[in-house]
Short mmCIF file of C-alpha atoms in Angstrom, two decimals:
data_model
loop_
_atom_site.label_atom_id
_atom_site.label_comp_id
_atom_site.label_asym_id
_atom_site.label_seq_id
_atom_site.Cartn_x
_atom_site.Cartn_y
_atom_site.Cartn_z
CA UNK A 30 141.19 4.16 246.55
CA UNK A 31 137.57 3.39 245.71
CA UNK A 32 135.56 6.55 244.99
CA UNK A 33 132.64 4.90 243.18
CA UNK A 34 131.13 6.51 240.10
CA UNK A 35 132.68 9.85 239.22
CA UNK A 36 132.79 12.58 236.62
CA UNK A 37 135.14 15.31 235.52
CA UNK A 38 133.80 18.51 233.96
CA UNK A 39 135.87 21.18 232.19
CA UNK A 40 134.81 24.18 230.08
CA UNK A 41 134.92 22.28 226.76
CA UNK A 42 134.60 18.62 227.74
CA UNK A 43 133.44 16.13 230.34
CA UNK A 44 133.96 12.48 231.23
CA UNK A 45 132.11 9.96 233.36
CA UNK A 46 133.25 6.61 234.77
CA UNK A 47 131.35 3.74 236.28
CA UNK A 48 133.40 2.14 239.02
CA UNK A 49 131.58 -0.63 240.81
CA UNK A 50 132.14 -3.42 243.27
CA UNK A 51 128.51 -4.61 243.21
CA UNK A 52 127.50 -4.41 239.53
CA UNK A 53 130.62 -4.75 237.33
CA UNK A 54 128.81 -6.34 234.35
CA UNK A 55 127.91 -3.09 232.62
CA UNK A 56 128.93 -1.17 229.53
CA UNK A 57 128.15 2.13 227.85
CA UNK A 58 126.08 1.92 224.67
CA UNK A 59 125.29 4.64 222.16
CA UNK A 60 121.71 5.73 221.54
CA UNK A 61 120.30 8.73 219.69
CA UNK A 62 121.81 11.86 221.32
CA UNK A 63 122.70 9.80 224.42
CA UNK A 64 125.14 7.35 225.96
CA UNK A 65 123.53 4.81 228.27
CA UNK A 66 124.95 2.60 230.99
CA UNK A 67 123.41 -0.85 230.50
CA UNK A 68 123.99 -4.40 231.74
CA UNK A 69 126.13 -6.69 229.61
CA UNK A 70 124.59 -9.85 228.14
CA UNK A 71 126.09 -11.95 230.94
CA UNK A 72 124.97 -9.67 233.79
CA UNK A 73 122.79 -11.28 236.46
CA UNK A 74 119.16 -10.14 236.59
CA UNK A 75 118.53 -7.27 239.01
CA UNK A 76 115.65 -5.02 239.95
CA UNK A 77 118.06 -2.31 241.16
CA UNK A 78 116.88 0.96 239.58
CA UNK A 79 120.38 2.47 239.71
CA UNK A 80 122.11 -0.02 237.37
CA UNK A 81 120.95 1.30 233.96
CA UNK A 82 120.54 4.98 232.99
CA UNK A 83 121.54 7.65 230.49
CA UNK A 84 124.96 8.93 231.56
CA UNK A 85 125.35 11.48 228.72
CA UNK A 86 122.72 13.42 226.79
CA UNK A 87 123.08 16.30 224.38
CA UNK A 88 120.61 19.03 223.58
CA UNK A 89 121.21 22.04 221.37
CA UNK A 90 124.36 23.72 222.58
CA UNK A 91 124.62 21.80 225.87
CA UNK A 92 125.63 18.35 227.04
CA UNK A 93 124.80 16.70 230.36
CA UNK A 94 126.77 13.99 232.15
CA UNK A 95 125.77 12.18 235.34
CA UNK A 96 125.41 8.99 237.36
CA UNK A 97 121.68 8.34 237.10
CA UNK A 98 118.16 9.12 235.98
CA UNK A 99 118.58 12.82 236.85
CA UNK A 100 120.47 13.27 233.55
CA UNK A 101 117.10 13.21 231.75
CA UNK A 102 115.29 16.01 233.67
CA UNK A 103 118.42 18.18 233.56
CA UNK A 104 118.45 17.79 229.78
CA UNK A 105 114.71 18.49 229.55
CA UNK A 106 115.08 21.68 231.59
CA UNK A 107 117.91 22.85 229.32
CA UNK A 108 115.61 22.18 226.34
CA UNK A 109 113.04 24.46 227.99
CA UNK A 110 115.61 27.27 228.23
CA UNK A 111 116.65 26.96 231.87
CA UNK A 112 120.18 28.19 232.65
CA UNK A 113 122.54 25.26 233.33
CA UNK A 114 122.93 26.15 237.00
CA UNK A 115 119.18 26.13 237.58
CA UNK A 116 118.61 22.93 235.58
CA UNK A 117 121.23 21.17 237.72
CA UNK A 118 120.04 22.56 241.06
CA UNK A 119 116.32 21.92 240.48
CA UNK A 120 116.77 18.40 239.12
CA UNK A 121 119.27 17.30 241.77
CA UNK A 122 117.12 18.73 244.56
CA UNK A 123 113.94 17.13 243.18
CA UNK A 124 115.44 13.65 242.78
CA UNK A 125 117.66 13.87 245.89
CA UNK A 126 120.42 11.38 246.73
CA UNK A 127 119.90 7.70 245.89
CA UNK A 128 117.87 5.91 248.55
CA UNK A 129 120.14 2.85 248.69
CA UNK A 130 122.12 1.31 251.54
CA UNK A 131 124.87 3.94 251.13
CA UNK A 132 122.81 7.12 250.57
CA UNK A 133 124.76 7.44 247.32
CA UNK A 134 125.04 11.03 246.06
CA UNK A 135 123.79 12.00 242.62
CA UNK A 136 126.46 13.79 240.57
CA UNK A 137 126.07 15.70 237.31
CA UNK A 138 127.70 18.23 235.04
CA UNK A 139 126.76 20.48 232.15
CA UNK A 140 128.99 21.80 229.38
CA UNK A 141 127.33 24.48 227.29
CA UNK A 142 127.12 28.00 225.94
CA UNK A 143 126.51 29.51 229.37
CA UNK A 144 129.53 27.79 230.91
CA UNK A 145 130.48 24.53 232.56
CA UNK A 146 128.89 23.47 235.82
CA UNK A 147 129.19 20.54 238.21
CA UNK A 148 126.74 19.54 240.91
CA UNK A 149 126.03 16.94 243.55
CA UNK A 150 123.25 16.22 245.97
CA UNK A 151 124.25 14.28 249.06
CA UNK A 152 122.34 13.43 252.20
CA UNK A 153 123.73 16.59 253.82
CA UNK A 154 124.13 19.08 250.96
CA UNK A 155 123.29 20.32 247.48
CA UNK A 156 126.34 21.82 245.73
CA UNK A 157 126.34 23.41 242.27
CA UNK A 158 129.42 25.23 241.00
CA UNK A 159 130.52 26.88 237.80
CA UNK A 160 133.93 25.55 236.77
CA UNK A 161 136.72 27.06 234.71
CA UNK A 162 139.16 24.15 235.12
CA UNK A 163 138.76 20.36 235.20
CA UNK A 164 136.74 19.51 238.29
CA UNK A 165 136.04 16.07 239.75
CA UNK A 166 133.14 14.93 241.91
CA UNK A 167 132.49 11.33 242.96
CA UNK A 168 129.88 9.36 244.84
CA UNK A 169 132.29 8.36 247.64
CA UNK A 170 135.39 9.87 249.30
CA UNK A 171 135.50 12.84 246.87
CA UNK A 172 131.84 13.88 247.08
CA UNK A 173 132.50 17.64 246.90
CA UNK A 174 133.72 19.23 243.65
CA UNK A 175 137.51 19.64 243.53
CA UNK A 176 140.03 20.73 240.90
CA UNK A 177 141.63 17.77 239.15
CA UNK A 178 144.56 17.41 236.76
CA UNK A 179 143.01 16.19 233.48
CA UNK A 180 144.78 16.51 230.13
CA UNK A 181 142.20 15.24 227.61
CA UNK A 182 141.22 17.44 224.67
CA UNK A 183 138.88 15.14 222.71
CA UNK A 184 135.92 12.96 223.66
CA UNK A 185 137.91 9.79 222.99
CA UNK A 186 140.85 11.06 225.07
CA UNK A 187 138.48 12.00 227.90
CA UNK A 188 136.81 8.57 227.95
CA UNK A 189 140.17 6.75 227.87
CA UNK A 190 141.86 9.02 230.43
CA UNK A 191 139.00 8.79 232.95
CA UNK A 192 138.81 5.00 232.48
CA UNK A 193 142.57 4.65 233.08
CA UNK A 194 142.70 6.73 236.27
CA UNK A 195 144.01 4.69 239.19
CA UNK A 196 140.80 4.71 241.21
CA UNK A 197 139.65 1.15 241.89
CA UNK A 198 137.08 -1.02 240.06
CA UNK A 199 136.83 0.62 236.62
CA UNK A 200 133.90 -0.79 234.62
CA UNK A 201 133.21 1.58 231.70
CA UNK A 202 133.45 5.26 230.77
CA UNK A 203 132.08 7.96 228.50
CA UNK A 204 133.52 11.20 227.19
CA UNK A 205 132.15 14.27 225.45
CA UNK A 206 133.77 17.31 223.89
CA UNK A 207 132.57 20.38 222.05
CA UNK A 208 132.75 20.00 218.28
CA UNK A 209 132.04 22.42 215.44
CA UNK A 210 128.53 21.04 215.00
CA UNK A 211 127.60 20.27 218.62
CA UNK A 212 129.34 17.60 220.67
CA UNK A 213 131.40 14.52 219.91
CA UNK A 214 130.83 11.51 222.16
CA UNK A 215 133.06 8.54 222.97
CA UNK A 216 132.79 5.25 224.83
CA UNK A 217 135.41 3.22 226.68
CA UNK A 218 134.26 -0.24 227.72
CA UNK A 219 137.71 -1.54 228.64
CA UNK A 220 138.03 -3.74 225.55
#
């Protein structure tokens, strides 16, 4: 089954996977306090604004995961002291779903001191939920948050497990987990 880009959020960790039929030449790269989806060296040129973005950012005692540019304003709102639920809801509502041929939903999650939350904005709804178990939301087919069996306990395990799930067209993945001094991050580029 093809569910597009998706994420899984749990109380202490999260994972994100790029699955793509249209733009498979991408990888996750590490930047300061962020993981970024970026084209590979052999990727064809594109002016598509949805191909490259921060998919993970950390700030203080919170980490944000998502499928697009909304990761940045969610992180900025957390920096300003917004509760995770409000940062998700305001940013998703402001940026709305992607205005592409598929009306692709924006999906995001926050793991932090005030809990774990997952959200999505679709053409027909804005959903933000606090989660106490692993919860999946995807851009297609599974575009409402649902409980999901996920066994990972580290960032590396989360990135590998989400990459290996049997949903079609895996491209790359990222994982994050709470650590003693903040968050640990991991990348899985299918190498």
